[in-house]
Amino acid sequence: MRIVVSGAAGFIGSHMCDRLLREGHSVVALDNFLTGAERNIRHLTGTPNFEFRRHDVTLPVDVDGGLDAVFHMASPASPKDYLEHPIETLDVGSLGTRQMLELARKHDATFLLTSTSESYGDPHVHPQVETYWGNVNPVGPRSCYDESKRFAEAMTMAYHRTHGIRTNIARIFNTYGPRMKLNDGRVVPAFLDQALQGKPITVFGDGTQTRSFCYVSDLVDGLYKLSRSDERYPVNLGNQREMTIREFAETIQLLMGTNCQIEYHPLPEDDPKQRRPDITKARKLLGWNPVVSLDDGLKATIEYFRNLALCAA
Ligand code: UDP
Protein backbone atom coordinates (compact mmCIF):
# COMPACT_ATOMS: atom_id res chain seq x y z
CA MET A 1 0.00 0.00 0.00
CA ARG A 2 1.03 3.64 -0.47
CA ILE A 3 0.29 5.60 2.69
CA VAL A 4 0.50 9.30 3.58
CA VAL A 5 1.54 9.91 7.21
CA SER A 6 1.06 13.44 8.54
CA GLY A 7 3.18 14.30 11.56
CA ALA A 8 5.72 11.75 10.35
CA ALA A 9 8.62 13.38 12.21
CA GLY A 10 6.75 13.29 15.50
CA PHE A 11 7.23 10.80 18.30
CA ILE A 12 4.47 8.35 17.34
CA GLY A 13 4.41 9.34 13.64
CA SER A 14 8.05 8.35 13.15
CA HIS A 15 7.52 4.95 14.81
CA MET A 16 4.50 4.45 12.55
CA CYS A 17 6.66 5.16 9.48
CA ASP A 18 9.13 2.48 10.67
CA ARG A 19 6.32 -0.03 11.13
CA LEU A 20 4.71 0.68 7.75
CA LEU A 21 8.03 0.34 5.94
CA ARG A 22 8.72 -2.91 7.80
CA GLU A 23 5.33 -4.21 6.62
CA GLY A 24 6.42 -3.50 3.03
CA HIS A 25 4.33 -0.38 2.41
CA SER A 26 5.42 2.89 0.77
CA VAL A 27 5.27 6.02 2.89
CA VAL A 28 4.79 9.63 1.86
CA ALA A 29 5.75 11.47 5.04
CA LEU A 30 4.57 15.01 5.83
CA ASP A 31 5.74 17.28 8.65
CA ASN A 32 6.43 20.98 9.15
CA PHE A 33 8.69 20.38 12.20
CA LEU A 34 6.56 22.61 14.45
CA THR A 35 7.02 20.04 17.22
CA GLY A 36 8.46 17.07 15.28
CA ALA A 37 12.19 16.63 14.73
CA GLU A 38 14.16 15.79 11.62
CA ARG A 39 16.35 13.46 13.67
CA ASN A 40 13.35 11.14 14.26
CA ILE A 41 13.27 10.21 10.55
CA ARG A 42 16.91 10.78 9.58
CA HIS A 43 17.55 7.03 9.61
CA LEU A 44 14.94 6.65 6.85
CA THR A 45 16.69 8.98 4.40
CA GLY A 46 17.52 7.04 1.26
CA THR A 47 15.05 4.24 2.04
CA PRO A 48 13.52 3.42 -1.37
CA ASN A 49 9.86 3.39 -0.26
CA PHE A 50 10.12 6.51 1.88
CA GLU A 51 9.49 10.02 0.60
CA PHE A 52 9.57 13.05 2.90
CA ARG A 53 7.93 16.39 2.21
CA ARG A 54 8.23 19.36 4.51
CA HIS A 55 4.63 20.53 4.51
CA ASP A 56 2.12 22.26 6.80
CA VAL A 57 -0.93 19.99 6.56
CA THR A 58 -3.36 22.84 7.17
CA LEU A 59 -2.57 23.76 3.53
CA PRO A 60 -3.78 21.78 0.51
CA VAL A 61 -1.55 18.95 -0.64
CA ASP A 62 -1.71 16.36 -3.39
CA VAL A 63 0.22 13.25 -4.12
CA ASP A 64 1.02 11.97 -7.62
CA GLY A 65 -0.05 8.42 -8.39
CA GLY A 66 -2.18 6.10 -6.32
CA LEU A 67 -2.79 6.40 -2.63
CA ASP A 68 -4.34 3.72 -0.42
CA ALA A 69 -4.44 5.29 3.04
CA VAL A 70 -3.97 8.54 4.93
CA PHE A 71 -2.82 8.42 8.56
CA HIS A 72 -3.47 11.86 10.08
CA MET A 73 -1.11 11.97 13.06
CA ALA A 74 0.04 15.60 12.98
CA SER A 75 -0.55 17.73 16.09
CA PRO A 76 1.31 19.22 19.00
CA ALA A 77 0.49 16.66 21.68
CA SER A 78 2.19 17.56 24.95
CA PRO A 79 0.49 20.07 27.27
CA LYS A 80 3.59 22.31 27.06
CA ASP A 81 3.61 22.21 23.24
CA TYR A 82 -0.05 22.91 22.77
CA LEU A 83 -0.06 25.67 25.36
CA GLU A 84 2.81 27.27 23.40
CA HIS A 85 1.01 26.77 20.06
CA PRO A 86 -2.72 26.90 20.82
CA ILE A 87 -3.78 28.35 17.46
CA GLU A 88 -1.64 25.96 15.41
CA THR A 89 -3.09 23.12 17.52
CA LEU A 90 -6.65 24.18 16.73
CA ASP A 91 -5.72 24.64 13.07
CA VAL A 92 -4.16 21.23 12.59
CA GLY A 93 -7.15 19.49 14.21
CA SER A 94 -9.65 21.45 12.12
CA LEU A 95 -8.11 22.69 8.84
CA GLY A 96 -5.47 19.94 8.84
CA THR A 97 -8.02 17.19 9.37
CA ARG A 98 -10.15 18.62 6.56
CA GLN A 99 -7.17 18.71 4.17
CA MET A 100 -6.18 15.15 5.02
CA LEU A 101 -9.76 13.93 4.64
CA GLU A 102 -9.96 15.67 1.25
CA LEU A 103 -6.78 13.89 0.22
CA ALA A 104 -8.30 10.55 1.23
CA ARG A 105 -11.54 11.39 -0.60
CA LYS A 106 -9.74 12.37 -3.80
CA HIS A 107 -7.82 9.09 -3.89
CA ASP A 108 -10.57 6.88 -2.49
CA ALA A 109 -8.12 6.04 0.31
CA THR A 110 -8.86 4.95 3.87
CA PHE A 111 -8.34 7.49 6.67
CA LEU A 112 -7.02 7.02 10.19
CA LEU A 113 -7.38 9.81 12.76
CA THR A 114 -5.18 9.71 15.85
CA SER A 115 -7.38 11.33 18.46
CA THR A 116 -6.77 11.35 22.19
CA SER A 117 -7.94 10.41 25.66
CA GLU A 118 -8.18 14.19 26.15
CA SER A 119 -11.51 13.87 24.31
CA TYR A 120 -12.78 12.68 27.71
CA GLY A 121 -11.38 15.76 29.50
CA ASP A 122 -11.34 15.38 33.30
CA PRO A 123 -13.51 12.26 33.24
CA HIS A 124 -16.42 11.42 35.51
CA VAL A 125 -16.50 7.85 34.21
CA HIS A 126 -13.63 5.57 35.15
CA PRO A 127 -12.07 3.72 33.40
CA GLN A 128 -12.91 5.64 30.25
CA VAL A 129 -15.04 3.73 27.78
CA GLU A 130 -15.60 4.90 24.19
CA THR A 131 -19.31 5.54 24.75
CA TYR A 132 -18.55 8.18 27.43
CA TRP A 133 -18.93 11.71 25.99
CA GLY A 134 -16.45 13.37 28.30
CA ASN A 135 -16.10 16.34 30.61
CA VAL A 136 -14.16 19.01 28.73
CA ASN A 137 -13.76 22.65 29.72
CA PRO A 138 -14.27 24.38 26.34
CA VAL A 139 -12.49 27.58 27.36
CA GLY A 140 -9.70 26.30 29.65
CA PRO A 141 -5.99 26.24 28.76
CA ARG A 142 -6.17 22.64 27.48
CA SER A 143 -9.24 23.30 25.34
CA CYS A 144 -7.15 24.11 22.25
CA TYR A 145 -6.10 20.44 22.17
CA ASP A 146 -9.22 18.76 23.53
CA GLU A 147 -11.64 20.66 21.31
CA SER A 148 -9.48 20.44 18.19
CA LYS A 149 -9.41 16.66 18.56
CA ARG A 150 -13.13 16.50 19.30
CA PHE A 151 -13.73 18.61 16.20
CA ALA A 152 -11.41 16.31 14.23
CA GLU A 153 -13.46 13.31 15.34
CA ALA A 154 -16.69 15.06 14.31
CA MET A 155 -15.22 16.02 10.92
CA THR A 156 -14.02 12.45 10.35
CA MET A 157 -17.50 11.06 11.08
CA ALA A 158 -19.05 13.72 8.81
CA TYR A 159 -16.77 12.70 5.92
CA HIS A 160 -17.61 9.07 6.53
CA ARG A 161 -21.35 9.75 6.62
CA THR A 162 -21.38 12.23 3.73
CA HIS A 163 -18.76 10.80 1.37
CA GLY A 164 -18.58 7.18 2.49
CA ILE A 165 -14.86 7.44 3.31
CA ARG A 166 -13.60 4.38 5.18
CA THR A 167 -12.44 6.05 8.37
CA ASN A 168 -11.02 4.93 11.72
CA ILE A 169 -10.63 6.95 14.93
CA ALA A 170 -8.12 5.98 17.62
CA ARG A 171 -8.21 7.59 21.06
CA ILE A 172 -4.63 7.40 22.23
CA PHE A 173 -3.86 7.35 25.95
CA ASN A 174 -0.50 8.35 27.50
CA THR A 175 2.24 6.81 25.39
CA TYR A 176 5.99 6.85 25.96
CA GLY A 177 9.20 5.59 24.44
CA PRO A 178 12.28 6.59 22.48
CA ARG A 179 11.99 9.79 20.39
CA MET A 180 9.86 11.65 22.90
CA LYS A 181 11.18 15.18 23.20
CA LEU A 182 13.28 15.59 26.30
CA ASN A 183 11.93 19.07 26.95
CA ASP A 184 8.28 18.68 25.95
CA GLY A 185 7.20 18.85 29.59
CA ARG A 186 5.48 15.47 29.66
CA VAL A 187 5.88 13.43 32.75
CA VAL A 188 7.96 10.58 31.29
CA PRO A 189 10.76 12.64 29.69
CA ALA A 190 10.59 15.22 32.50
CA PHE A 191 11.15 12.66 35.28
CA LEU A 192 13.77 10.71 33.31
CA ASP A 193 15.70 13.87 32.50
CA GLN A 194 15.57 15.02 36.11
CA ALA A 195 16.71 11.62 37.40
CA LEU A 196 19.52 11.43 34.80
CA GLN A 197 20.76 14.83 35.87
CA GLY A 198 20.35 14.12 39.59
CA LYS A 199 17.86 16.97 39.92
CA PRO A 200 14.70 16.82 42.07
CA ILE A 201 11.71 15.08 40.45
CA THR A 202 8.91 17.61 40.00
CA VAL A 203 5.55 16.10 40.95
CA PHE A 204 2.61 18.41 40.19
CA GLY A 205 -0.12 18.69 42.83
CA ASP A 206 0.02 16.01 45.53
CA GLY A 207 0.82 13.33 42.95
CA THR A 208 -2.42 11.38 43.52
CA GLN A 209 -3.66 11.98 39.97
CA THR A 210 -3.39 8.80 37.91
CA ARG A 211 -2.20 7.89 34.42
CA SER A 212 -1.64 4.64 32.49
CA PHE A 213 1.45 4.44 30.31
CA CYS A 214 1.61 2.53 27.03
CA TYR A 215 4.88 1.72 25.26
CA VAL A 216 5.07 3.13 21.76
CA SER A 217 5.50 -0.20 19.90
CA ASP A 218 2.30 -1.51 21.51
CA LEU A 219 0.45 1.64 20.56
CA VAL A 220 1.67 1.59 16.95
CA ASP A 221 0.61 -2.05 16.69
CA GLY A 222 -2.90 -1.09 17.83
CA LEU A 223 -3.06 1.78 15.35
CA TYR A 224 -1.91 -0.45 12.51
CA LYS A 225 -4.51 -3.10 13.34
CA LEU A 226 -7.24 -0.48 13.67
CA SER A 227 -6.35 0.99 10.26
CA ARG A 228 -7.17 -2.40 8.73
CA SER A 229 -10.55 -2.73 10.44
CA ASP A 230 -14.02 -1.57 9.43
CA GLU A 231 -14.76 0.07 12.79
CA ARG A 232 -15.88 3.67 12.21
CA TYR A 233 -16.46 4.72 15.84
CA PRO A 234 -13.61 5.63 18.22
CA VAL A 235 -11.44 2.91 19.72
CA ASN A 236 -9.33 3.45 22.86
CA LEU A 237 -5.69 2.42 22.64
CA GLY A 238 -3.55 2.46 25.76
CA ASN A 239 -2.22 0.42 28.63
CA GLN A 240 -4.54 -0.49 31.49
CA ARG A 241 -1.93 -0.42 34.24
CA GLU A 242 -2.91 2.67 36.19
CA MET A 243 -0.69 4.38 38.73
CA THR A 244 -0.50 7.64 40.63
CA ILE A 245 2.10 10.15 39.49
CA ARG A 246 3.78 9.80 42.87
CA GLU A 247 4.09 6.03 42.34
CA PHE A 248 5.46 6.75 38.90
CA ALA A 249 8.13 9.05 40.37
CA GLU A 250 9.09 6.28 42.81
CA THR A 251 9.28 3.74 39.95
CA ILE A 252 11.73 6.01 38.12
CA GLN A 253 13.82 6.44 41.28
CA LEU A 254 13.97 2.66 41.70
CA LEU A 255 14.76 1.86 38.06
CA MET A 256 17.49 4.47 37.84
CA GLY A 257 18.92 3.67 41.24
CA THR A 258 18.69 7.26 42.38
CA ASN A 259 17.33 8.68 45.58
CA CYS A 260 16.96 12.20 44.19
CA GLN A 261 14.38 14.26 46.01
CA ILE A 262 10.70 14.54 45.05
CA GLU A 263 9.62 18.18 44.84
CA TYR A 264 5.95 19.20 44.80
CA HIS A 265 4.76 21.94 42.40
CA PRO A 266 1.29 23.41 41.78
CA LEU A 267 -1.08 21.28 39.73
CA PRO A 268 -1.70 22.77 36.23
CA GLU A 269 -5.26 24.02 35.57
CA ASP A 270 -7.73 21.35 34.37
CA ASP A 271 -5.18 18.55 34.87
CA PRO A 272 -7.30 15.36 34.67
CA LYS A 273 -7.44 13.62 38.07
CA GLN A 274 -7.64 10.06 36.77
CA ARG A 275 -7.11 8.33 33.48
CA ARG A 276 -7.20 4.70 32.44
CA PRO A 277 -8.51 3.28 29.19
CA ASP A 278 -11.14 0.61 28.97
CA ILE A 279 -9.65 -1.39 26.08
CA THR A 280 -12.30 -4.12 25.90
CA LYS A 281 -13.34 -2.87 22.46
CA ALA A 282 -9.80 -2.95 21.00
CA ARG A 283 -9.24 -6.40 22.50
CA LYS A 284 -12.40 -7.86 20.98
CA LEU A 285 -12.30 -6.01 17.69
CA LEU A 286 -8.60 -6.10 16.88
CA GLY A 287 -7.31 -8.92 19.06
CA TRP A 288 -4.91 -6.29 20.38
CA ASN A 289 -3.30 -6.18 23.78
CA PRO A 290 -0.30 -4.22 25.05
CA VAL A 291 2.58 -6.62 25.75
CA VAL A 292 5.54 -4.45 26.85
CA SER A 293 5.89 -4.13 30.63
CA LEU A 294 6.45 -0.70 32.19
CA ASP A 295 9.91 -1.77 33.39
CA ASP A 296 11.02 -2.96 29.94
CA GLY A 297 9.56 0.07 28.19
CA LEU A 298 11.16 2.47 30.64
CA LYS A 299 14.53 0.73 30.34
CA ALA A 300 14.49 1.20 26.54
CA THR A 301 13.44 4.82 26.98
CA ILE A 302 16.15 5.49 29.57
CA GLU A 303 18.75 4.04 27.19
CA TYR A 304 17.52 6.36 24.43
CA PHE A 305 17.78 9.45 26.66
CA ARG A 306 21.22 8.37 27.94
CA ASN A 307 22.50 8.07 24.34
CA LEU A 308 20.97 11.43 23.49
CA ALA A 309 22.82 13.01 26.42
CA LEU A 310 26.09 11.31 25.30
CA CYS A 311 25.62 12.62 21.71
CA ALA A 312 24.97 16.13 23.03
CA ALA A 313 28.05 16.04 25.29
N1 UDP B 1 3.31 15.90 35.72
C1 UDP B 1 4.07 16.04 36.87
N2 UDP B 1 5.33 16.57 36.75
C2 UDP B 1 5.87 16.95 35.55
C3 UDP B 1 5.08 16.77 34.38
C4 UDP B 1 3.80 16.25 34.50
O1 UDP B 1 3.64 15.72 37.98
O2 UDP B 1 7.02 17.42 35.52
C5 UDP B 1 1.95 15.33 35.85
C6 UDP B 1 0.86 16.16 35.19
O3 UDP B 1 0.39 17.15 36.08
C7 UDP B 1 -0.17 15.10 34.88
C8 UDP B 1 0.64 13.85 34.60
O4 UDP B 1 1.93 14.09 35.18
O5 UDP B 1 -1.01 14.87 35.98
C9 UDP B 1 0.82 13.55 33.13
O6 UDP B 1 1.21 14.73 32.51
P1 UDP B 1 1.68 14.82 30.99
O7 UDP B 1 2.08 16.24 30.75
O8 UDP B 1 2.69 13.78 30.69
O9 UDP B 1 0.41 14.46 30.10
P2 UDP B 1 -1.18 14.51 30.32
O10 UDP B 1 -1.55 13.15 30.71
O11 UDP B 1 -1.54 15.52 31.39
O12 UDP B 1 -1.69 14.90 28.99
Short mmCIF file of N, CA and C and ligand atoms in Angstrom, two decimals, residues 77-80 82 117-118 142 145 174 180 184-191 194 201-205 207 209-211 213 245 266-268 271-272 275, ligand 1:
data_model
loop_
_atom_site.label_atom_id
_atom_site.label_comp_id
_atom_site.label_asym_id
_atom_site.label_seq_id
_atom_site.Cartn_x
_atom_site.Cartn_y
_atom_site.Cartn_z
N ALA A 77 1.23 17.61 20.84
CA ALA A 77 0.49 16.66 21.68
C ALA A 77 0.84 16.74 23.17
N SER A 78 1.89 17.46 23.52
CA SER A 78 2.19 17.56 24.95
C SER A 78 1.57 18.86 25.47
N PRO A 79 1.11 18.85 26.73
CA PRO A 79 0.49 20.07 27.27
C PRO A 79 1.38 21.31 27.05
N LYS A 80 2.70 21.16 27.25
CA LYS A 80 3.59 22.31 27.06
C LYS A 80 3.56 22.79 25.60
N TYR A 82 1.20 22.30 23.26
CA TYR A 82 -0.05 22.91 22.77
C TYR A 82 -0.39 24.20 23.51
N SER A 117 -7.17 10.57 24.42
CA SER A 117 -7.94 10.41 25.66
C SER A 117 -8.39 11.76 26.19
N GLU A 118 -7.76 12.84 25.73
CA GLU A 118 -8.18 14.19 26.15
C GLU A 118 -9.61 14.50 25.67
N ARG A 142 -6.37 23.86 28.27
CA ARG A 142 -6.17 22.64 27.48
C ARG A 142 -7.18 22.53 26.35
N TYR A 145 -6.41 21.82 22.58
CA TYR A 145 -6.10 20.44 22.17
C TYR A 145 -7.36 19.58 22.21
N ASN A 174 -1.92 8.00 27.29
CA ASN A 174 -0.50 8.35 27.50
C ASN A 174 0.43 7.28 26.93
N MET A 180 10.60 10.57 22.25
CA MET A 180 9.86 11.65 22.90
C MET A 180 10.83 12.81 23.03
N ASP A 184 9.67 18.34 26.32
CA ASP A 184 8.28 18.68 25.95
C ASP A 184 7.37 18.77 27.18
N GLY A 185 7.95 18.60 28.36
CA GLY A 185 7.20 18.85 29.59
C GLY A 185 6.40 17.66 30.06
N ARG A 186 6.29 16.61 29.22
CA ARG A 186 5.48 15.47 29.66
C ARG A 186 6.18 14.70 30.77
N VAL A 187 5.37 14.00 31.51
CA VAL A 187 5.88 13.43 32.75
C VAL A 187 7.00 12.41 32.53
N VAL A 188 6.91 11.60 31.47
CA VAL A 188 7.96 10.58 31.29
C VAL A 188 9.32 11.22 30.99
N PRO A 189 9.44 12.04 29.92
CA PRO A 189 10.76 12.64 29.69
C PRO A 189 11.19 13.58 30.82
N ALA A 190 10.22 14.28 31.43
CA ALA A 190 10.59 15.22 32.50
C ALA A 190 11.25 14.47 33.66
N PHE A 191 10.61 13.40 34.14
CA PHE A 191 11.15 12.66 35.28
C PHE A 191 12.48 11.97 34.91
N GLN A 194 15.21 14.56 34.76
CA GLN A 194 15.57 15.02 36.11
C GLN A 194 16.40 13.95 36.83
N ILE A 201 12.81 15.48 41.33
CA ILE A 201 11.71 15.08 40.45
C ILE A 201 10.51 15.96 40.79
N THR A 202 9.96 16.62 39.76
CA THR A 202 8.91 17.61 40.00
C THR A 202 7.52 16.98 39.86
N VAL A 203 6.92 16.65 40.97
CA VAL A 203 5.55 16.10 40.95
C VAL A 203 4.57 17.28 41.06
N PHE A 204 3.60 17.33 40.14
CA PHE A 204 2.61 18.41 40.19
C PHE A 204 1.44 18.00 41.09
N GLY A 205 0.95 18.97 41.88
CA GLY A 205 -0.12 18.69 42.83
C GLY A 205 0.42 17.78 43.93
N GLY A 207 0.36 14.56 43.60
CA GLY A 207 0.82 13.33 42.95
C GLY A 207 -0.18 12.19 43.03
N GLN A 209 -3.00 12.16 41.28
CA GLN A 209 -3.66 11.98 39.97
C GLN A 209 -3.06 10.75 39.29
N THR A 210 -3.86 10.06 38.50
CA THR A 210 -3.39 8.80 37.91
C THR A 210 -3.26 8.90 36.39
N ARG A 211 -2.36 8.08 35.86
CA ARG A 211 -2.20 7.89 34.42
C ARG A 211 -1.87 6.42 34.17
N PHE A 213 0.43 4.17 31.31
CA PHE A 213 1.45 4.44 30.31
C PHE A 213 1.63 3.26 29.35
N ILE A 245 0.87 9.52 39.96
CA ILE A 245 2.10 10.15 39.49
C ILE A 245 3.19 10.03 40.56
N PRO A 266 2.75 23.28 41.94
CA PRO A 266 1.29 23.41 41.78
C PRO A 266 0.76 22.57 40.61
N LEU A 267 -0.44 22.08 40.78
CA LEU A 267 -1.08 21.28 39.73
C LEU A 267 -1.55 22.21 38.61
N PRO A 268 -1.21 21.91 37.33
CA PRO A 268 -1.70 22.77 36.23
C PRO A 268 -3.23 22.77 36.18
N ASP A 271 -5.94 19.80 34.97
CA ASP A 271 -5.18 18.55 34.87
C ASP A 271 -6.11 17.39 35.26
N PRO A 272 -6.37 16.44 34.33
CA PRO A 272 -7.30 15.36 34.67
C PRO A 272 -6.83 14.57 35.90
N ARG A 275 -6.99 8.75 34.88
CA ARG A 275 -7.11 8.33 33.48
C ARG A 275 -6.64 6.89 33.32
N1 UDP B 1 3.31 15.90 35.72
C1 UDP B 1 4.07 16.04 36.87
N2 UDP B 1 5.33 16.57 36.75
C2 UDP B 1 5.87 16.95 35.55
C3 UDP B 1 5.08 16.77 34.38
C4 UDP B 1 3.80 16.25 34.50
O1 UDP B 1 3.64 15.72 37.98
O2 UDP B 1 7.02 17.42 35.52
C5 UDP B 1 1.95 15.33 35.85
C6 UDP B 1 0.86 16.16 35.19
O3 UDP B 1 0.39 17.15 36.08
C7 UDP B 1 -0.17 15.10 34.88
C8 UDP B 1 0.64 13.85 34.60
O4 UDP B 1 1.93 14.09 35.18
O5 UDP B 1 -1.01 14.87 35.98
C9 UDP B 1 0.82 13.55 33.13
O6 UDP B 1 1.21 14.73 32.51
P1 UDP B 1 1.68 14.82 30.99
O7 UDP B 1 2.08 16.24 30.75
O8 UDP B 1 2.69 13.78 30.69
O9 UDP B 1 0.41 14.46 30.10
P2 UDP B 1 -1.18 14.51 30.32
O10 UDP B 1 -1.55 13.15 30.71
O11 UDP B 1 -1.54 15.52 31.39
O12 UDP B 1 -1.69 14.90 28.99
#
